[in-house]
Short mmCIF file of C-alpha atoms in Angstrom, two decimals:
data_model
loop_
_atom_site.label_atom_id
_atom_site.label_comp_id
_atom_site.label_asym_id
_atom_site.label_seq_id
_atom_site.Cartn_x
_atom_site.Cartn_y
_atom_site.Cartn_z
CA MET A 505 -6.04 9.21 -31.43
CA ASP A 506 -9.09 8.02 -33.63
CA ASN A 507 -11.34 5.16 -32.71
CA SER A 508 -11.72 4.46 -36.62
CA ILE A 509 -8.14 3.41 -36.86
CA PRO A 510 -8.21 -0.29 -37.94
CA ILE A 511 -5.89 -1.56 -35.32
CA PHE A 512 -7.35 -4.96 -35.21
CA ARG A 513 -8.34 -7.17 -38.17
CA PRO A 514 -12.12 -6.84 -38.94
CA TRP A 515 -12.67 -10.61 -38.03
CA THR A 516 -11.44 -9.93 -34.36
CA PRO A 517 -14.42 -10.23 -31.98
CA GLU A 518 -14.59 -7.40 -29.41
CA TRP A 519 -14.31 -9.82 -26.56
CA LEU A 520 -11.03 -11.21 -27.70
CA ILE A 521 -9.41 -7.83 -27.97
CA LYS A 522 -10.22 -7.16 -24.38
CA ILE A 523 -9.24 -10.54 -23.33
CA MET A 524 -6.01 -9.98 -25.26
CA LEU A 525 -5.27 -6.53 -23.57
CA PHE A 526 -6.01 -7.94 -20.39
CA LEU A 527 -3.59 -10.94 -20.75
CA LEU A 528 -0.85 -8.32 -22.05
CA ILE A 529 -1.07 -6.23 -18.92
CA LEU A 530 -1.59 -8.97 -16.57
CA PRO A 531 1.81 -10.69 -16.41
CA SER A 532 3.61 -7.26 -16.17
CA ILE A 533 1.62 -6.54 -13.04
CA VAL A 534 2.60 -9.90 -11.55
CA ILE A 535 6.26 -9.54 -11.96
CA PHE A 536 6.22 -6.11 -10.61
CA PHE A 537 6.14 -7.20 -7.15
CA LEU A 538 7.01 -10.88 -7.68
CA PRO A 539 10.27 -11.09 -5.55
CA MET A 540 8.11 -9.90 -2.53
CA ALA A 541 5.97 -12.95 -2.85
CA ASN A 542 8.26 -14.89 -0.69
CA ILE A 543 11.06 -12.48 0.41
CA ASN A 544 13.12 -15.21 2.72
CA ALA A 545 12.89 -17.70 -0.47
CA ALA A 546 13.98 -15.15 -3.04
CA ALA A 547 17.00 -14.00 -0.73
CA GLY A 548 17.83 -17.67 -0.21
CA TYR A 549 18.00 -18.23 -3.79
CA TYR A 550 19.91 -15.23 -5.03
CA GLY A 551 22.39 -15.56 -1.96
CA GLY A 552 21.35 -12.10 -0.29
CA GLU A 553 19.41 -10.65 2.40
CA PRO A 554 15.63 -9.38 2.44
CA ALA A 555 16.76 -5.86 1.79
CA ASP A 556 18.46 -7.10 -1.39
CA ILE A 557 14.91 -8.18 -2.55
CA GLN A 558 13.26 -4.94 -1.53
CA PHE A 559 15.77 -3.25 -3.52
CA ALA A 560 15.02 -5.20 -6.56
CA VAL A 561 11.27 -4.13 -6.14
CA ALA A 562 12.29 -0.61 -5.80
CA LEU A 563 14.53 -0.88 -8.93
CA PHE A 564 11.57 -2.00 -11.12
CA TYR A 565 9.67 0.66 -9.73
CA ALA A 566 12.35 3.29 -10.40
CA GLY A 567 12.82 1.80 -14.10
CA TYR A 568 9.12 2.51 -14.17
CA VAL A 569 8.91 5.94 -13.11
CA GLY A 570 12.04 7.17 -14.58
CA PHE A 571 11.12 5.82 -18.20
CA TYR A 572 7.55 6.96 -18.06
CA SER A 573 8.14 10.44 -19.57
CA LEU A 574 10.66 9.26 -22.30
CA GLU A 575 8.50 6.35 -23.36
CA ARG A 576 6.10 8.30 -25.05
CA ARG A 577 8.80 9.21 -27.77
CA PHE A 578 9.17 5.67 -28.59
CA PHE A 579 5.23 5.23 -28.65
CA VAL A 580 4.62 7.74 -31.38
CA TYR A 581 7.63 6.32 -33.23
CA MET A 582 6.63 2.92 -34.00
CA ALA A 583 3.50 1.26 -35.22
CA ALA A 584 1.30 -0.32 -32.26
CA LYS A 585 1.75 -3.94 -33.40
CA GLU A 586 5.72 -3.80 -33.80
CA TYR A 587 6.03 -1.80 -30.85
CA PHE A 588 3.73 -4.59 -28.71
CA ILE A 589 6.15 -7.13 -30.21
CA VAL A 590 9.23 -5.57 -29.12
CA PHE A 591 8.49 -4.94 -25.89
CA THR A 592 6.69 -8.25 -24.98
CA PHE A 593 9.46 -10.22 -26.60
CA LEU A 594 11.98 -8.21 -24.26
CA GLN A 595 9.92 -9.05 -21.30
CA ILE A 596 10.01 -12.60 -22.03
CA LEU A 597 13.82 -12.00 -22.39
CA THR A 598 14.28 -10.49 -19.21
CA CYS A 599 12.15 -12.94 -17.43
CA TYR A 600 14.16 -15.74 -18.87
CA ILE A 601 17.55 -14.18 -17.88
CA CYS A 602 16.05 -13.95 -14.36
CA TYR A 603 15.10 -17.66 -14.28
CA LEU A 604 18.92 -18.25 -15.47
CA THR A 605 20.75 -16.53 -13.18
CA ASN A 606 20.98 -16.42 -9.24
CA ASP A 607 23.52 -13.47 -9.14
CA LEU A 608 22.30 -10.25 -7.86
CA HIS A 609 24.69 -8.20 -9.99
CA ILE A 610 22.61 -9.60 -12.92
CA PHE A 611 19.33 -9.60 -11.36
CA LEU A 612 19.02 -6.25 -10.20
CA PRO A 613 19.94 -4.23 -13.50
CA ILE A 614 17.45 -6.65 -15.10
CA ARG A 615 14.88 -5.49 -12.69
CA PHE A 616 15.37 -1.93 -13.67
CA ILE A 617 14.87 -2.72 -17.32
CA GLN A 618 11.59 -4.65 -16.71
CA GLY A 619 10.52 -1.40 -14.73
CA MET A 620 11.08 0.53 -18.11
CA LEU A 621 9.31 -2.23 -20.41
CA PHE A 622 6.53 -2.12 -17.86
CA ALA A 623 5.99 1.55 -18.66
CA CYS A 624 5.80 0.51 -22.49
CA THR A 625 3.19 -2.13 -21.59
CA VAL A 626 0.83 0.22 -19.29
CA ASN A 627 0.94 3.21 -21.89
CA LEU A 628 0.36 1.26 -25.04
CA SER A 629 -2.29 -1.16 -23.45
CA LEU A 630 -4.38 1.69 -21.46
CA SER A 631 -3.99 3.68 -25.02
CA LEU A 632 -5.55 0.53 -26.85
CA MET A 633 -8.22 0.32 -24.38
CA PHE A 634 -9.17 3.81 -24.44
CA THR A 635 -9.88 3.32 -28.46
CA ARG A 636 -12.32 0.60 -27.64
CA LEU A 637 -14.47 3.00 -25.47
CA ARG A 638 -17.17 5.20 -26.68
CA SER A 639 -18.02 7.06 -23.40
CA GLU A 640 -16.62 8.63 -20.67
CA ARG A 641 -18.07 6.34 -18.37
CA ALA A 642 -16.39 3.36 -19.91
CA ARG A 643 -12.99 5.41 -19.83
CA GLU A 644 -13.42 5.69 -16.17
CA ILE A 645 -13.97 2.03 -15.55
CA SER A 646 -11.14 1.01 -17.41
CA PHE A 647 -8.84 3.43 -15.44
CA SER A 648 -10.39 1.76 -12.37
CA VAL A 649 -9.81 -1.68 -13.73
CA PHE A 650 -6.08 -0.87 -14.25
CA PHE A 651 -5.35 0.56 -10.68
CA GLY A 652 -7.35 -2.05 -9.14
CA PHE A 653 -4.87 -4.79 -10.96
CA LEU A 654 -2.02 -2.65 -9.56
CA LEU A 655 -3.28 -2.61 -6.02
CA CYS A 656 -4.05 -6.53 -5.87
CA ALA A 657 -0.46 -7.19 -7.34
CA VAL A 658 0.95 -7.95 -3.87
CA PRO A 659 -1.75 -9.84 -2.44
CA PHE A 660 -2.67 -11.91 -5.71
CA ASN A 661 1.41 -12.57 -6.24
CA ASN A 662 1.26 -14.31 -2.77
CA LEU A 663 -1.73 -16.23 -3.85
CA VAL A 664 -0.82 -17.52 -7.10
CA THR A 665 3.02 -18.27 -6.21
CA ALA A 666 2.95 -19.53 -2.72
CA ASP A 667 2.25 -23.13 -3.76
CA LEU A 668 4.82 -22.89 -6.67
CA ILE A 669 7.49 -21.42 -4.29
CA ASP A 670 6.91 -23.87 -1.70
CA ALA A 671 7.18 -26.89 -4.28
CA VAL A 672 10.35 -25.60 -6.53
CA ASP A 673 13.00 -23.13 -6.58
CA PHE A 674 12.42 -19.37 -6.64
CA ASN A 675 13.32 -19.03 -10.11
CA ALA A 676 10.55 -20.94 -11.38
CA VAL A 677 8.23 -18.23 -11.05
CA TYR A 678 10.20 -16.26 -13.73
CA LYS A 679 9.96 -19.46 -15.89
CA ALA A 680 6.07 -19.47 -15.39
CA ALA A 681 6.08 -15.79 -16.64
CA VAL A 682 7.94 -16.45 -19.56
CA PHE A 683 5.03 -18.74 -20.83
CA ALA A 684 2.49 -16.43 -19.38
CA TYR A 685 3.53 -13.99 -22.20
CA LEU A 686 3.52 -16.55 -24.90
CA PRO A 687 -0.14 -16.71 -25.73
CA CYS A 688 -0.71 -12.96 -25.81
CA LEU A 689 2.34 -12.46 -28.04
CA CYS A 690 0.90 -15.09 -30.55
CA LEU A 691 -2.50 -13.39 -30.36
CA LEU A 692 -0.92 -9.99 -31.30
CA LEU A 693 0.73 -11.34 -34.46
CA ILE A 694 -2.54 -12.90 -35.51
CA THR A 695 -5.20 -10.28 -34.69
CA MET A 696 -3.42 -6.73 -35.23
CA ASN A 697 -2.89 -4.58 -38.18
CA GLY A 698 0.48 -2.63 -38.58
CA VAL A 699 -1.17 0.94 -38.21
CA ARG A 700 0.03 3.91 -35.97
CA LEU A 701 -1.97 5.42 -33.24
CA ASN A 702 -0.15 8.81 -33.95
CA VAL A 703 1.74 10.59 -36.50
CA ARG A 704 5.33 9.31 -36.62
CA PHE A 705 7.85 11.54 -34.94
CA PRO A 706 11.58 10.86 -35.70
CA LEU A 707 13.49 9.74 -32.60
CA TYR A 708 15.69 12.84 -32.45
CA ASN A 709 16.46 15.20 -29.33
CA LEU A 710 15.65 12.53 -27.25
CA ASP A 711 15.91 13.94 -23.68
CA TRP A 712 18.26 11.06 -22.30
CA GLN A 713 20.14 13.36 -19.98
CA SER A 714 16.86 14.06 -17.97
CA PHE A 715 15.80 10.60 -17.81
CA SER A 716 19.39 9.49 -16.57
CA LEU A 717 19.27 12.16 -13.83
CA TYR A 718 15.75 11.47 -12.68
CA SER A 719 16.19 7.54 -12.71
CA ILE A 720 19.59 8.01 -10.80
CA MET A 721 17.99 10.00 -8.13
CA LEU A 722 15.17 7.62 -7.64
CA SER A 723 17.20 4.64 -7.52
CA LEU A 724 19.53 6.19 -4.67
CA PHE A 725 16.65 7.28 -2.90
CA GLY A 726 15.39 3.54 -2.75
CA TYR A 727 19.02 2.60 -1.79
CA ILE A 728 18.95 5.09 1.14
CA MET A 729 15.68 4.07 2.48
CA ILE A 730 16.11 0.32 2.17
CA TYR A 731 19.79 0.00 3.48
CA GLY A 732 19.63 3.36 5.52
CA GLN A 733 19.04 1.62 8.74
CA GLU A 734 21.48 -1.51 8.11
CA TYR A 735 24.23 0.85 7.52
CA TYR A 736 23.43 3.22 10.32
CA TRP A 737 22.03 6.32 7.98
CA LEU A 738 24.61 9.04 7.83
CA GLU A 739 27.26 7.36 9.89
CA ASP A 740 28.02 5.35 6.77
CA GLN A 741 29.70 7.01 3.71
CA ARG A 742 27.60 5.00 1.28
CA ILE A 743 24.58 6.77 2.58
CA ARG A 744 26.36 9.95 2.91
CA TYR A 745 27.59 9.95 -0.80
CA SER A 746 24.03 8.96 -1.82
CA VAL A 747 22.46 11.81 -0.08
CA ILE A 748 25.18 14.50 -1.43
CA ALA A 749 24.56 12.90 -4.96
CA ILE A 750 20.70 13.25 -4.91
CA VAL A 751 21.05 16.81 -3.80
CA VAL A 752 23.61 17.89 -6.49
CA LEU A 753 21.57 15.68 -9.27
CA LEU A 754 18.20 17.24 -8.08
CA LEU A 755 19.83 20.89 -8.28
CA ILE A 756 21.24 19.95 -11.94
CA TYR A 757 17.67 18.52 -12.79
CA VAL A 758 15.75 21.57 -11.69
CA VAL A 759 17.83 24.05 -13.44
CA ARG A 760 17.85 21.90 -16.60
CA GLN A 761 13.94 21.67 -16.75
CA ARG A 762 13.98 25.30 -16.39
CA HIS A 763 15.80 25.85 -19.43
CA LEU A 764 14.36 22.93 -21.63
CA ARG A 765 11.73 24.18 -24.23
CA ARG A 766 9.95 20.99 -23.74
CA PRO A 767 10.71 19.98 -20.12
CA TYR A 768 10.73 16.18 -19.23
CA VAL A 769 8.35 16.99 -16.40
CA HIS A 770 6.64 20.67 -16.25
CA LEU A 771 7.54 22.05 -12.99
CA LYS A 772 4.68 24.32 -13.27
CA ILE A 773 2.24 21.60 -11.99
CA PHE A 774 3.33 22.43 -8.59
CA ARG A 775 1.71 26.08 -8.67
CA TYR A 776 -2.04 24.31 -8.43
CA ARG A 777 -3.05 23.77 -4.93
CA ASN A 778 -5.45 20.89 -5.50
CA PHE A 779 -2.59 19.07 -6.99
CA LYS A 780 -0.28 19.35 -3.99
CA VAL A 781 -3.06 18.18 -1.71
CA GLY A 782 -3.87 15.24 -4.04
CA LEU A 783 0.11 14.35 -3.95
CA LEU A 784 0.19 14.57 -0.04
CA VAL A 785 -3.09 12.38 0.20
CA LEU A 786 -1.66 10.09 -2.26
CA PHE A 787 1.77 9.94 -0.26
CA ILE A 788 0.19 9.34 3.17
CA MET A 789 -2.31 6.71 1.92
CA TYR A 790 0.93 4.70 0.39
CA ILE A 791 2.83 4.87 3.74
CA CYS A 792 -0.41 3.36 5.72
CA ARG A 793 -0.93 0.75 2.72
CA PHE A 794 2.40 -0.97 2.99
CA ALA A 795 2.07 -1.00 6.88
CA SER A 796 0.10 -4.17 6.14
CA GLY A 797 3.40 -5.94 5.70
CA ILE A 798 3.85 -5.84 9.12
CA THR A 799 0.43 -7.85 9.57
CA ASN A 800 1.82 -10.39 7.48
CA THR A 801 5.02 -10.66 9.45
CA PHE A 802 3.16 -11.25 12.47
CA TYR A 803 1.20 -13.89 11.16
CA ALA A 804 4.38 -15.82 9.95
CA VAL A 805 6.86 -14.87 13.00
CA VAL A 806 4.05 -14.97 15.49
CA LEU A 807 1.22 -16.97 14.84
CA LYS A 808 3.42 -19.46 12.86
CA PHE A 809 1.43 -19.47 9.68
CA ASP A 810 2.94 -20.78 6.61
CA PRO A 811 3.07 -18.59 3.50
CA MET A 812 0.20 -20.41 1.79
CA HIS A 813 -2.11 -19.88 4.65
CA VAL A 814 -1.12 -16.36 4.81
CA SER A 815 -2.05 -15.99 0.87
CA TYR A 816 -5.10 -17.59 1.46
CA MET A 817 -5.99 -14.94 4.19
CA ASN A 818 -5.26 -12.01 2.24
CA VAL A 819 -8.11 -13.30 -0.27
CA LEU A 820 -10.20 -11.15 1.86
CA ASN A 821 -7.83 -8.12 1.34
CA ILE A 822 -8.16 -8.69 -2.35
CA ALA A 823 -11.91 -8.73 -2.08
CA GLY A 824 -11.82 -5.29 -0.31
CA LEU A 825 -9.34 -3.73 -2.76
CA VAL A 826 -11.79 -5.06 -5.78
CA LEU A 827 -14.94 -3.70 -3.90
CA GLY A 828 -13.23 -0.50 -3.13
CA VAL A 829 -12.24 0.30 -6.66
CA ILE A 830 -15.72 -0.42 -7.79
CA ILE A 831 -17.43 1.91 -5.26
CA ALA A 832 -14.94 4.68 -6.27
CA CYS A 833 -15.37 4.21 -9.73
CA ALA A 834 -19.23 4.78 -9.11
CA LEU A 835 -18.35 7.80 -7.12
CA ILE A 836 -16.30 9.27 -9.78
CA LEU A 837 -19.12 8.65 -12.33
CA GLN A 838 -21.41 10.68 -10.18
CA LYS A 839 -19.00 13.27 -9.92
CA LYS A 840 -19.10 13.24 -5.85
CA HIS A 841 -16.86 15.77 -4.02
CA ILE A 842 -13.42 14.35 -3.00
CA ARG A 843 -14.10 14.80 0.80
CA TYR A 844 -16.92 12.11 0.42
CA ILE A 845 -14.53 9.88 -0.84
CA TRP A 846 -11.56 10.26 1.35
CA VAL A 847 -13.12 10.56 4.54
CA PRO A 848 -14.96 7.11 4.29
CA GLY A 849 -11.38 5.57 2.96
CA PHE A 850 -9.43 7.00 5.74
CA LEU A 851 -11.75 5.96 8.33
CA LEU A 852 -11.74 2.31 7.12
CA LEU A 853 -8.16 2.50 7.33
CA LEU A 854 -8.15 3.95 10.89
CA GLY A 855 -10.46 1.32 11.71
CA PHE A 856 -8.08 -1.37 10.56
CA HIS A 857 -5.08 -0.13 12.44
CA ILE A 858 -6.94 0.15 15.41
CA ARG A 859 -8.53 -2.92 15.41
CA MET A 860 -5.27 -4.80 14.36
CA TYR A 861 -3.48 -2.97 17.44
CA PHE A 862 -5.79 -4.97 19.86
CA LEU A 863 -5.49 -8.06 17.70
CA PHE A 864 -1.74 -8.58 17.89
CA ASP A 865 -1.11 -11.45 20.25
CA VAL A 866 0.82 -14.71 21.10
CA GLN A 867 -2.51 -16.71 20.29
CA ALA A 868 -5.49 -15.84 17.97
CA ASP A 869 -8.21 -17.38 15.78
CA GLU A 870 -7.59 -16.50 12.16
CA PHE A 871 -11.28 -15.54 11.64
CA ASN A 872 -10.74 -12.54 13.61
CA TYR A 873 -8.44 -10.87 11.05
CA TYR A 874 -10.79 -11.43 8.13
CA LEU A 875 -12.92 -8.18 8.92
CA PRO A 876 -9.77 -6.08 9.39
CA LEU A 877 -8.21 -7.12 6.01
CA LEU A 878 -11.44 -6.45 4.16
CA ALA A 879 -11.69 -3.25 5.73
CA GLN A 880 -7.99 -2.38 4.83
CA GLY A 881 -8.37 -3.43 1.34
CA LEU A 882 -11.75 -1.39 0.97
CA GLY A 883 -10.21 1.69 2.29
CA VAL A 884 -6.97 1.73 0.05
CA GLY A 885 -9.47 0.98 -2.93
CA LEU A 886 -11.51 3.99 -2.07
CA ILE A 887 -8.69 6.36 -2.13
CA MET A 888 -6.30 5.29 -4.61
CA VAL A 889 -8.14 5.97 -7.87
CA PRO A 890 -9.89 9.11 -6.94
CA THR A 891 -6.77 10.73 -5.63
CA ILE A 892 -5.02 10.09 -8.56
CA VAL A 893 -7.58 11.21 -10.92
CA TYR A 894 -8.29 14.56 -8.78
CA ALA A 895 -4.72 15.38 -8.95
CA ILE A 896 -4.36 14.88 -12.61
CA SER A 897 -7.56 16.62 -13.24
CA SER A 898 -6.52 19.74 -10.96
CA VAL A 899 -3.73 20.88 -13.72
CA PRO A 900 -4.49 21.98 -17.35
CA THR A 901 -4.91 19.38 -19.84
CA VAL A 902 -1.66 20.06 -21.80
CA MET A 903 0.41 19.29 -18.35
CA GLY A 904 -1.64 15.93 -17.61
CA ALA A 905 1.19 13.67 -18.64
CA SER A 906 3.51 15.45 -16.29
CA ALA A 907 1.02 15.15 -13.50
CA SER A 908 0.63 11.48 -13.97
CA ALA A 909 4.47 11.33 -14.12
CA VAL A 910 4.70 13.06 -10.68
CA CYS A 911 1.87 11.02 -8.98
CA LEU A 912 3.90 7.89 -10.08
CA ALA A 913 7.01 9.37 -8.43
CA VAL A 914 4.91 10.13 -5.20
CA ARG A 915 3.56 6.65 -5.04
CA TYR A 916 7.40 5.26 -5.63
CA LEU A 917 8.36 7.71 -2.78
CA GLY A 918 5.43 6.64 -0.61
CA PHE A 919 6.64 3.02 -1.11
CA CYS A 920 10.36 3.36 -0.10
CA VAL A 921 9.49 5.80 2.87
CA SER A 922 7.21 3.08 4.23
CA ILE A 923 10.18 0.54 3.96
CA GLY A 924 12.56 2.87 5.66
CA LEU A 925 10.09 3.74 8.38
CA ILE A 926 9.29 0.25 9.02
CA ASN A 927 13.27 -0.85 9.03
CA PHE A 928 13.76 2.32 11.41
CA PHE A 929 11.20 1.44 14.18
CA GLU A 930 11.40 -2.39 13.98
CA LEU A 931 15.06 -2.02 14.87
CA PHE A 932 14.69 0.56 17.79
CA GLY A 933 11.14 -0.76 18.94
CA LYS A 934 12.11 -4.33 19.28
CA SER A 935 15.66 -3.53 20.88
CA ARG A 936 13.68 -1.11 23.51
CA HIS A 937 11.23 -3.69 24.34
CA TYR A 938 13.82 -6.44 24.59
CA ASN A 939 15.86 -4.34 27.03
CA ALA A 940 12.84 -3.39 29.01
CA PHE A 941 11.76 -7.12 29.41
CA GLN A 942 15.40 -8.04 30.25
CA ASP A 943 15.42 -5.41 32.98
CA HIS A 944 12.45 -7.44 34.82
CA LEU A 945 13.49 -11.11 33.94
CA THR A 946 16.27 -12.11 35.95
CA LYS A 947 16.88 -15.67 37.50
CA LEU A 948 16.61 -14.16 40.81
CA ASP A 949 12.95 -13.35 39.97
CA PRO A 950 10.85 -15.86 41.86
CA VAL A 951 8.42 -15.88 39.08
CA VAL A 952 11.03 -16.52 36.28
CA ARG A 953 12.54 -19.23 38.57
CA GLN A 954 9.20 -20.94 38.97
CA THR A 955 8.20 -20.74 35.18
CA LEU A 956 11.75 -21.88 34.16
CA ARG A 957 11.34 -25.00 36.40
CA MET A 958 7.70 -25.61 35.25
CA GLN A 959 8.86 -25.57 31.57
CA ALA A 960 11.77 -27.87 32.10
CA HIS A 961 9.40 -30.47 34.06
CA LYS A 962 7.12 -30.48 30.90
CA LEU A 963 10.31 -31.30 28.58
CA GLU A 964 11.72 -33.98 30.95
CA ALA A 965 8.20 -35.48 31.17
CA LYS A 966 8.33 -35.96 27.19
CA GLY A 967 11.47 -37.56 27.44
CA MET A 968 14.28 -34.77 27.45
CA VAL A 969 17.28 -35.25 29.80
CA ALA A 970 17.17 -32.91 32.80
CA GLY A 971 20.34 -30.57 32.01
CA LYS A 972 19.38 -30.38 28.52
CA ALA A 973 15.45 -29.60 29.46
CA MET A 974 16.89 -26.76 31.74
CA ARG A 975 18.81 -25.15 28.91
CA ALA A 976 15.86 -25.69 26.68
CA SER A 977 13.60 -23.88 28.81
CA ASP A 978 16.05 -20.90 28.79
CA LYS A 979 15.66 -20.87 25.13
CA ILE A 980 12.03 -21.10 25.14
CA LEU A 981 12.01 -17.83 27.68
CA VAL A 982 14.29 -15.85 25.04
CA ASN A 983 12.03 -16.85 22.25
CA ALA A 984 8.89 -15.65 24.32
CA VAL A 985 10.65 -12.21 24.83
CA ASN A 986 11.35 -11.90 21.21
CA THR A 987 7.94 -12.65 20.17
CA GLN A 988 6.88 -9.88 22.73
CA GLY A 989 9.29 -7.61 21.28
CA GLN A 990 7.57 -8.11 17.76
CA ILE A 991 4.25 -7.64 19.10
CA ARG A 992 5.03 -4.67 20.80
CA PHE A 993 6.82 -3.12 17.88
CA ALA A 994 3.78 -3.89 15.66
CA MET A 995 1.29 -2.12 18.47
CA ASP A 996 3.76 0.91 18.37
CA TYR A 997 3.78 1.46 14.81
CA TYR A 998 0.12 0.81 14.24
CA GLU A 999 -0.38 3.13 16.90
CA LEU A 1000 1.92 5.66 14.76
CA MET A 1001 -0.26 5.05 11.65
CA SER A 1002 -3.41 5.75 13.31
CA CYS A 1003 -2.13 8.98 14.70
CA LEU A 1004 -1.10 10.03 11.14
CA ILE A 1005 -4.27 8.92 9.58
CA VAL A 1006 -6.42 11.03 12.47
CA LEU A 1007 -4.37 14.03 11.29
CA THR A 1008 -5.12 13.11 7.85
CA LEU A 1009 -8.82 13.18 8.49
CA VAL A 1010 -8.63 16.56 10.35
CA LEU A 1011 -6.70 18.29 7.69
CA ILE A 1012 -9.23 16.97 5.13
CA LEU A 1013 -12.14 18.07 7.41
CA LEU A 1014 -10.53 21.69 7.96
CA PHE A 1015 -9.98 22.52 4.12
CA PRO A 1016 -13.24 24.17 3.10
CA TYR A 1017 -12.29 24.41 -0.65
CA LEU A 1018 -12.45 20.55 -0.60
CA ASN A 1019 -16.12 20.98 -0.16
CA ARG A 1020 -16.37 22.79 -3.76
CA THR A 1021 -14.22 20.11 -5.40
CA ALA A 1022 -15.62 17.22 -7.37
CA VAL A 1023 -13.25 14.49 -9.01
CA TYR A 1024 -13.86 13.59 -12.55
CA LEU A 1025 -11.93 12.87 -15.84
CA ARG A 1026 -11.50 15.87 -18.06
CA SER A 1027 -9.62 14.48 -21.28
CA ARG A 1028 -10.02 11.67 -23.32
CA ARG A 1029 -6.26 11.47 -23.17
CA LEU A 1030 -5.95 11.18 -19.46
CA SER A 1031 -2.52 9.52 -19.16
CA PRO A 1032 -1.99 6.34 -16.81
CA ALA A 1033 0.11 7.08 -13.75
#
């Protein structure tokens, strides 16, 4: 890929090119986690349940991960301008279909297709960004900017869509996405030349078999993690058959990759120790990262904050993410040892979980949560980009694309596993604490009887009939017990995450060779993961 290729027309200013590339990738990042901006609103509109909406996000992720390696063949086959136009038009079409339909059987497959198109957007956009850059410093900054956008996707979606979802139906956000793509599409038609970034290769011998095997395994894994707790895991035949299918498909996939001259993903990358360490750290970080969803649930369920208020509070989290990515980028440019990046990042995550453990209560002032939210974003921002660059740079340059694909898959697995863990511990944690409260709360207990009478008197003083006031006081007590169950579950889960982070820090400090390992970009053609 040569920087002298006239991709854009000579009269196009450099600032307009950068804005256009930003506008192209931003709507795609927004629709990534868009259904999770308000899960209850989305579930109500599509007539499903929250798990269905989580699965819609997982399918988008699976489409992105599965198509990532195959997309490169289309990337080198089509000219940049026509390729941009084709997948941008398809993104507009899929968003319009999501706007028109409220049927999950249509919505879920479309989400998978959107994930495939997102892979096209990411690869071509970042490739064009790299053609505009003249130094290694600028390339590392662009790489960090992309991942900064990706990390901010969830809180940013909550921020920009909270008011919209509160005012109109959920599908209106997809209508807004359609119009968000149009300015960029018009700019592409006006400013780009019909040139190629690479030598054209015919579309023969497409490894669609590996793509199919890979994508099915990823989708089934997401299905197991999201619906497993609801269906009682292996007691349900759907989960059992899904597990069996993954094992069989995995064996077929591995055997196939070993016998292909050009494997879909080079399995030799797993021979490199630093690569495997990077994958482990990335996986742990993603599990810890999505534990922040429990905090948002706590704000909504216990503290009764409305979605708009929660989104405004998460501005602190976005600020922390941006600041963390900037600091991480500076450390990468200075070629700092990876240990000096990981340790502060995980310490910030540890501080967030420990502080939140003591802040979970039935009443609280919102300013108490500002600093923990900032620390959580700062920790994730510090860890994310250096870990991916560290893992990719641990393998030979020729295997960089495969390393990027595996890093992407590990992030997907971490996302799904975090949902599965939260669902599992939420069910058993809440029920365990609820039963414990029931053992001590009976109407024979003088304290309970006195509390119920006092609550009934308060309701009667406000005009409620005596009989109804007593029944209402019973319901208030049940709600209080449920609230305590939610709080105790959140505390237990954050305690578990704190132990996991402490274990990770110990392993990082005990690995002596990490002292001699610096993180840097070794290739101008580093693939976006």
